[in-house]
Amino acid sequence: MSGQMECIALVWEISKLCPRRGKRHGLWIGGLALLILTGIPAARATEVPSAGDAVADAGEAVEMEHGKINTPDASPVDPGHVEVEAGYTTARSTRYWDNQGETWNRGLAREQATTLAVTAGVVENVDVAVGGGYVWLKDEENDYAEGDGVVGPTRGHDWGDMDISVRYRFFARDELSLELAYIAGLTLPAGSDSSANSMGTSQEYWSINQTVVASKDWDRWTANLALGYALPVGDKREQARGTFNADAALGYQALLWLQPEVEINYSYDVVSVGDDAAVVAVTAGLVMPVSDRLRINAGVQQGLWGSNADKATTLSLALKLAF
């Protein structure tokens, strides 16, 4: 019960620090509170080891950490447990790829976000997550009404969209050190719409997200592979028809508390009118499970190739607390 009350207190304190935004504020805080109150059993359940959890290290057990920076994993939170992750990301771009994949200069585009995600283990092999954050945008080339002779607005900030997901691990074999999971989710347009006065922080439409994930261990090596598709729904999707994502991550558990990792991240945006967009990026970072209750992730992502997209560099830092 104490862990549950700690989570409720955390959400309440965050809500007092955030500006009031009408329905959006209520959607955010209500969603987090609902997850905490309904998804977390009062009693902390006994931990169930997942596939390939540990390897020997001179008589010392080294727990394999499946979590990565930009690639999801197949290991759900244990029943009766909850994880709270707070993060910060900043992305910057002064170049873009055209339709042929050639790079050109562009005005500064920058996005910063503080994020919060809560994940609760509901039953064996199933967890539920709610997450999102507050976003600050700047784009010197943003043009809300093309053809009117006025460029802008160039800035905007507000709550971003909310993500809700359920992860179901449908396969786990200790002898193979392999786990497979299906993640079903929704993106809710909780952010602000674009206007003549401010850049919007929302994609402005709902989307149905589906991902299949595999996590595999070999001695100290651990890898994740994820394939997913986000399907836009509703009239406000306009030309958007979906985004395909493919991510692969490989880490090495060098120490009890340190796992260097590298990832390849690919995304492809489909539109009904005009040219599709694609980006191939690489992520390098450190996953640091410093204790049973605290994990720190730090990484950098760099766009390598793309078409009709910005060539961005993204820095990220996240702190995850387990209760």
Short mmCIF file of C-alpha atoms in Angstrom, two decimals:
data_model
loop_
_atom_site.label_atom_id
_atom_site.label_comp_id
_atom_site.label_asym_id
_atom_site.label_seq_id
_atom_site.Cartn_x
_atom_site.Cartn_y
_atom_site.Cartn_z
CA MET A 1 0.00 0.00 0.00
CA SER A 2 2.91 2.35 0.74
CA GLY A 3 4.23 2.08 -2.85
CA GLN A 4 0.77 2.92 -4.21
CA MET A 5 0.46 5.97 -1.94
CA GLU A 6 3.94 7.13 -2.98
CA CYS A 7 2.88 7.06 -6.65
CA ILE A 8 -0.35 8.97 -5.94
CA ALA A 9 1.62 11.59 -4.02
CA LEU A 10 4.11 11.89 -6.90
CA VAL A 11 1.35 12.53 -9.47
CA TRP A 12 -0.31 15.07 -7.16
CA GLU A 13 2.91 17.02 -6.68
CA ILE A 14 3.53 17.07 -10.44
CA SER A 15 0.00 18.32 -11.07
CA LYS A 16 0.56 21.25 -8.71
CA LEU A 17 3.66 22.28 -10.65
CA CYS A 18 2.00 22.12 -14.09
CA PRO A 19 0.01 25.00 -15.61
CA ARG A 20 -3.72 24.43 -15.83
CA ARG A 21 -4.80 23.61 -19.39
CA GLY A 22 -8.46 22.80 -19.07
CA LYS A 23 -9.43 19.45 -20.56
CA ARG A 24 -5.87 18.57 -21.48
CA HIS A 25 -4.69 18.94 -17.89
CA GLY A 26 -7.57 16.80 -16.67
CA LEU A 27 -6.82 14.15 -19.30
CA TRP A 28 -3.20 13.91 -18.25
CA ILE A 29 -3.63 13.77 -14.49
CA GLY A 30 -6.80 11.69 -14.69
CA GLY A 31 -5.12 9.11 -16.90
CA LEU A 32 -2.15 8.72 -14.57
CA ALA A 33 -4.33 8.54 -11.49
CA LEU A 34 -6.60 5.96 -13.12
CA LEU A 35 -3.63 3.73 -13.92
CA ILE A 36 -2.30 3.97 -10.40
CA LEU A 37 -5.63 3.37 -8.67
CA THR A 38 -6.89 0.53 -10.85
CA GLY A 39 -3.78 -1.15 -12.24
CA ILE A 40 -1.61 -1.63 -9.18
CA PRO A 41 -2.59 -4.24 -6.59
CA ALA A 42 -2.04 -3.08 -3.05
CA ALA A 43 0.20 -5.98 -2.15
CA ARG A 44 3.58 -6.31 -3.84
CA ALA A 45 3.73 -9.64 -5.63
CA THR A 46 6.66 -12.01 -5.60
CA GLU A 47 9.01 -11.36 -8.53
CA VAL A 48 8.94 -13.90 -11.35
CA PRO A 49 12.30 -14.20 -13.15
CA SER A 50 12.17 -13.63 -16.90
CA ALA A 51 14.05 -15.56 -19.54
CA GLY A 52 17.83 -15.28 -19.27
CA ASP A 53 17.82 -12.94 -16.29
CA ALA A 54 21.34 -13.54 -15.01
CA VAL A 55 24.81 -14.70 -15.94
CA ALA A 56 27.71 -15.66 -13.67
CA ASP A 57 30.42 -13.10 -12.87
CA ALA A 58 33.09 -14.56 -10.58
CA GLY A 59 30.46 -15.92 -8.23
CA GLU A 60 28.31 -12.80 -8.59
CA ALA A 61 24.98 -12.73 -10.46
CA VAL A 62 24.69 -10.12 -13.21
CA GLU A 63 21.07 -9.37 -14.04
CA MET A 64 20.44 -8.83 -17.76
CA GLU A 65 18.69 -5.52 -18.40
CA HIS A 66 16.38 -5.72 -21.43
CA GLY A 67 15.32 -2.06 -21.41
CA LYS A 68 16.92 0.12 -24.10
CA ILE A 69 16.75 3.81 -25.08
CA ASN A 70 14.70 3.88 -28.31
CA THR A 71 13.80 0.20 -28.81
CA PRO A 72 11.02 -1.43 -26.72
CA ASP A 73 11.59 -4.73 -24.92
CA ALA A 74 9.49 -7.86 -24.36
CA SER A 75 9.78 -7.98 -20.55
CA PRO A 76 6.64 -6.70 -18.76
CA VAL A 77 6.65 -5.30 -15.24
CA ASP A 78 5.89 -7.98 -12.65
CA PRO A 79 2.37 -8.10 -11.15
CA GLY A 80 2.00 -5.79 -8.18
CA HIS A 81 4.93 -3.61 -9.23
CA VAL A 82 5.02 -0.16 -10.82
CA GLU A 83 7.74 1.77 -12.65
CA VAL A 84 7.82 5.55 -13.00
CA GLU A 85 10.13 7.01 -15.66
CA ALA A 86 10.95 10.71 -15.98
CA GLY A 87 12.92 11.86 -19.00
CA TYR A 88 14.25 14.77 -21.01
CA THR A 89 14.99 14.87 -24.74
CA THR A 90 16.29 17.61 -26.98
CA ALA A 91 16.47 17.34 -30.77
CA ARG A 92 18.16 19.82 -33.11
CA SER A 93 18.39 20.08 -36.89
CA THR A 94 19.88 22.55 -39.38
CA ARG A 95 19.84 20.14 -42.36
CA TYR A 96 17.17 18.16 -44.16
CA TRP A 97 16.94 15.39 -46.77
CA ASP A 98 15.04 16.02 -49.99
CA ASN A 99 13.05 13.39 -51.90
CA GLN A 100 16.24 11.99 -53.45
CA GLY A 101 18.00 11.71 -50.09
CA GLU A 102 20.38 14.64 -50.63
CA THR A 103 21.01 17.00 -47.72
CA TRP A 104 20.41 20.75 -47.75
CA ASN A 105 20.67 23.56 -45.25
CA ARG A 106 17.56 24.73 -43.43
CA GLY A 107 16.71 27.12 -40.62
CA LEU A 108 17.09 25.88 -37.05
CA ALA A 109 14.47 23.37 -35.92
CA ARG A 110 14.50 22.34 -32.27
CA GLU A 111 12.25 20.27 -30.04
CA GLN A 112 12.60 19.75 -26.29
CA ALA A 113 10.38 17.60 -24.10
CA THR A 114 10.11 16.54 -20.49
CA THR A 115 8.33 13.20 -20.25
CA LEU A 116 6.67 11.05 -17.61
CA ALA A 117 5.58 7.43 -18.02
CA VAL A 118 3.97 5.08 -15.49
CA THR A 119 3.96 1.32 -16.12
CA ALA A 120 2.09 -1.12 -13.86
CA GLY A 121 2.17 -4.91 -13.81
CA VAL A 122 -1.46 -6.04 -13.86
CA VAL A 123 -1.31 -9.85 -14.09
CA GLU A 124 1.38 -12.34 -15.02
CA ASN A 125 2.91 -11.43 -18.42
CA VAL A 126 0.80 -8.24 -18.80
CA ASP A 127 1.50 -4.61 -17.97
CA VAL A 128 -0.19 -1.29 -18.76
CA ALA A 129 1.56 2.02 -19.46
CA VAL A 130 0.52 5.68 -19.69
CA GLY A 131 2.99 8.33 -20.81
CA GLY A 132 3.68 11.65 -22.48
CA GLY A 133 5.08 15.05 -21.58
CA TYR A 134 5.40 18.79 -22.05
CA VAL A 135 6.91 20.02 -25.32
CA TRP A 136 8.76 23.16 -26.46
CA LEU A 137 9.13 23.77 -30.21
CA LYS A 138 11.11 26.15 -32.39
CA ASP A 139 11.26 26.10 -36.20
CA GLU A 140 12.61 29.07 -38.11
CA GLU A 141 11.01 27.78 -41.34
CA ASN A 142 7.56 26.88 -40.03
CA ASP A 143 4.83 28.37 -42.23
CA TYR A 144 1.28 27.91 -40.94
CA ALA A 145 -0.45 29.54 -43.93
CA GLU A 146 1.66 29.04 -47.04
CA GLY A 147 1.29 31.70 -49.68
CA ASP A 148 0.27 34.55 -47.38
CA GLY A 149 3.76 36.06 -47.47
CA VAL A 150 4.28 35.64 -43.72
CA VAL A 151 6.50 32.92 -42.21
CA GLY A 152 5.59 31.65 -38.79
CA PRO A 153 4.77 31.11 -36.08
CA THR A 154 8.25 29.88 -35.19
CA ARG A 155 7.61 28.77 -31.58
CA GLY A 156 5.12 26.82 -29.51
CA HIS A 157 4.85 24.96 -26.21
CA ASP A 158 2.17 22.94 -24.46
CA TRP A 159 1.34 19.41 -23.32
CA GLY A 160 2.14 16.79 -25.92
CA ASP A 161 0.03 13.81 -26.92
CA MET A 162 -0.66 10.93 -24.52
CA ASP A 163 0.27 7.30 -25.17
CA ILE A 164 -1.57 4.38 -23.56
CA SER A 165 -0.42 0.79 -24.17
CA VAL A 166 -0.82 -2.80 -23.02
CA ARG A 167 2.09 -5.24 -23.32
CA TYR A 168 1.42 -9.00 -23.39
CA ARG A 169 4.34 -11.42 -23.25
CA PHE A 170 3.02 -14.49 -25.06
CA PHE A 171 6.26 -16.50 -25.17
CA ALA A 172 9.11 -16.98 -22.67
CA ARG A 173 11.63 -19.83 -22.60
CA ASP A 174 14.43 -19.76 -20.05
CA GLU A 175 16.38 -22.45 -21.89
CA LEU A 176 16.37 -20.27 -25.03
CA SER A 177 16.80 -16.96 -23.17
CA LEU A 178 14.06 -15.64 -25.44
CA GLU A 179 10.92 -13.58 -24.86
CA LEU A 180 8.27 -12.42 -27.34
CA ALA A 181 5.62 -9.78 -26.67
CA TYR A 182 2.80 -7.89 -28.40
CA ILE A 183 2.23 -4.23 -27.54
CA ALA A 184 -1.13 -2.64 -28.41
CA GLY A 185 -1.62 1.07 -27.83
CA LEU A 186 -3.36 4.34 -28.59
CA THR A 187 -2.00 7.83 -29.12
CA LEU A 188 -4.48 10.43 -27.85
CA PRO A 189 -4.29 13.97 -29.32
CA ALA A 190 -3.95 15.66 -25.92
CA GLY A 191 -1.56 18.33 -27.18
CA SER A 192 -2.34 21.69 -28.76
CA ASP A 193 -3.31 22.20 -32.41
CA SER A 194 -1.29 24.39 -34.77
CA SER A 195 -2.56 27.94 -35.23
CA ALA A 196 -1.52 31.27 -36.68
CA ASN A 197 -0.16 32.23 -33.25
CA SER A 198 1.66 29.11 -32.06
CA MET A 199 3.17 25.87 -33.32
CA GLY A 200 1.12 22.87 -32.24
CA THR A 201 2.45 20.12 -30.00
CA SER A 202 -0.04 17.46 -31.16
CA GLN A 203 -0.28 15.23 -34.19
CA GLU A 204 -3.98 16.29 -34.00
CA TYR A 205 -5.44 12.84 -34.64
CA TRP A 206 -5.81 9.51 -32.88
CA SER A 207 -3.63 6.57 -33.88
CA ILE A 208 -3.75 2.84 -33.18
CA ASN A 209 -0.28 1.45 -32.46
CA GLN A 210 0.76 -2.19 -32.76
CA THR A 211 4.24 -3.60 -32.11
CA VAL A 212 5.77 -7.08 -31.92
CA VAL A 213 8.95 -7.29 -29.82
CA ALA A 214 11.60 -9.96 -29.22
CA SER A 215 14.24 -9.93 -26.46
CA LYS A 216 17.14 -12.39 -26.59
CA ASP A 217 20.22 -12.99 -24.41
CA TRP A 218 23.58 -14.61 -25.20
CA ASP A 219 25.80 -14.76 -22.12
CA ARG A 220 26.42 -11.04 -21.43
CA TRP A 221 24.96 -9.89 -24.75
CA THR A 222 21.31 -8.84 -24.90
CA ALA A 223 19.31 -7.79 -27.95
CA ASN A 224 15.86 -6.44 -28.81
CA LEU A 225 14.06 -6.41 -32.15
CA ALA A 226 10.79 -4.49 -32.63
CA LEU A 227 8.47 -4.11 -35.64
CA GLY A 228 5.48 -1.79 -35.40
CA TYR A 229 2.88 0.24 -37.26
CA ALA A 230 0.92 3.30 -36.14
CA LEU A 231 -2.40 3.67 -37.98
CA PRO A 232 -4.01 7.15 -38.00
CA VAL A 233 -7.80 7.31 -37.55
CA GLY A 234 -10.37 10.09 -37.81
CA ASP A 235 -11.00 13.02 -40.13
CA LYS A 236 -8.12 15.10 -38.75
CA ARG A 237 -5.50 12.67 -40.05
CA GLU A 238 -5.69 14.50 -43.43
CA GLN A 239 -3.00 12.91 -45.70
CA ALA A 240 -1.36 10.79 -42.97
CA ARG A 241 -1.81 7.05 -43.54
CA GLY A 242 0.53 5.54 -41.01
CA THR A 243 4.09 5.05 -39.79
CA PHE A 244 6.09 1.82 -39.97
CA ASN A 245 8.89 1.40 -37.43
CA ALA A 246 11.70 -1.15 -37.26
CA ASP A 247 14.21 -1.04 -34.40
CA ALA A 248 17.09 -3.29 -33.40
CA ALA A 249 19.23 -2.88 -30.28
CA LEU A 250 22.31 -4.72 -28.99
CA GLY A 251 23.77 -4.27 -25.51
CA TYR A 252 26.61 -5.77 -23.49
CA GLN A 253 26.20 -6.13 -19.72
CA ALA A 254 29.76 -5.08 -18.88
CA LEU A 255 29.16 -4.56 -15.16
CA LEU A 256 26.35 -5.07 -12.67
CA TRP A 257 25.33 -1.44 -13.22
CA LEU A 258 26.53 -0.69 -16.76
CA GLN A 259 25.33 -1.78 -20.21
CA PRO A 260 26.67 0.08 -23.26
CA GLU A 261 24.28 -0.34 -26.20
CA VAL A 262 23.81 0.58 -29.85
CA GLU A 263 20.62 0.68 -31.93
CA ILE A 264 19.46 1.05 -35.51
CA ASN A 265 16.13 2.90 -35.78
CA TYR A 266 14.07 3.09 -38.98
CA SER A 267 10.78 4.88 -39.60
CA TYR A 268 8.69 5.28 -42.76
CA ASP A 269 5.75 7.70 -42.95
CA VAL A 270 3.04 6.93 -45.52
CA VAL A 271 0.89 9.74 -46.96
CA SER A 272 -2.00 9.65 -49.42
CA VAL A 273 -0.89 12.78 -51.30
CA GLY A 274 2.71 13.78 -51.99
CA ASP A 275 5.92 11.93 -51.15
CA ASP A 276 6.44 9.57 -48.24
CA ALA A 277 9.15 10.28 -45.65
CA ALA A 278 11.79 7.96 -44.21
CA VAL A 279 14.64 8.14 -41.69
CA VAL A 280 17.41 5.73 -40.73
CA ALA A 281 19.15 6.67 -37.47
CA VAL A 282 21.68 5.17 -35.08
CA THR A 283 21.45 5.39 -31.29
CA ALA A 284 24.38 4.92 -28.90
CA GLY A 285 24.03 5.08 -25.16
CA LEU A 286 24.43 3.71 -21.67
CA VAL A 287 21.81 1.73 -19.75
CA MET A 288 22.69 1.89 -16.06
CA PRO A 289 20.68 -0.28 -13.60
CA VAL A 290 22.42 1.23 -10.59
CA SER A 291 20.11 -0.55 -8.13
CA ASP A 292 16.93 -2.64 -7.95
CA ARG A 293 14.91 0.58 -7.71
CA LEU A 294 16.79 2.95 -10.03
CA ARG A 295 17.84 2.80 -13.69
CA ILE A 296 19.45 5.64 -15.64
CA ASN A 297 19.49 5.82 -19.44
CA ALA A 298 21.62 8.31 -21.38
CA GLY A 299 22.03 8.35 -25.14
CA VAL A 300 22.40 10.19 -28.41
CA GLN A 301 20.61 9.49 -31.70
CA GLN A 302 21.89 10.69 -35.06
CA GLY A 303 20.04 10.58 -38.37
CA LEU A 304 22.15 8.82 -41.00
CA TRP A 305 19.95 8.81 -44.09
CA GLY A 306 16.47 9.92 -45.00
CA SER A 307 14.07 11.44 -47.49
CA ASN A 308 11.66 14.37 -46.98
CA ALA A 309 12.76 14.62 -43.35
CA ASP A 310 14.99 16.65 -41.06
CA LYS A 311 18.49 15.35 -40.30
CA ALA A 312 18.35 15.62 -36.52
CA THR A 313 20.60 14.94 -33.55
CA THR A 314 18.76 13.95 -30.37
CA LEU A 315 20.10 13.75 -26.80
CA SER A 316 18.11 11.90 -24.13
CA LEU A 317 18.29 11.25 -20.40
CA ALA A 318 15.82 9.17 -18.38
CA LEU A 319 15.49 8.10 -14.74
CA LYS A 320 13.33 5.07 -13.93
CA LEU A 321 12.14 4.29 -10.38
CA ALA A 322 10.71 0.88 -9.48
CA PHE A 323 8.24 0.40 -6.62
#
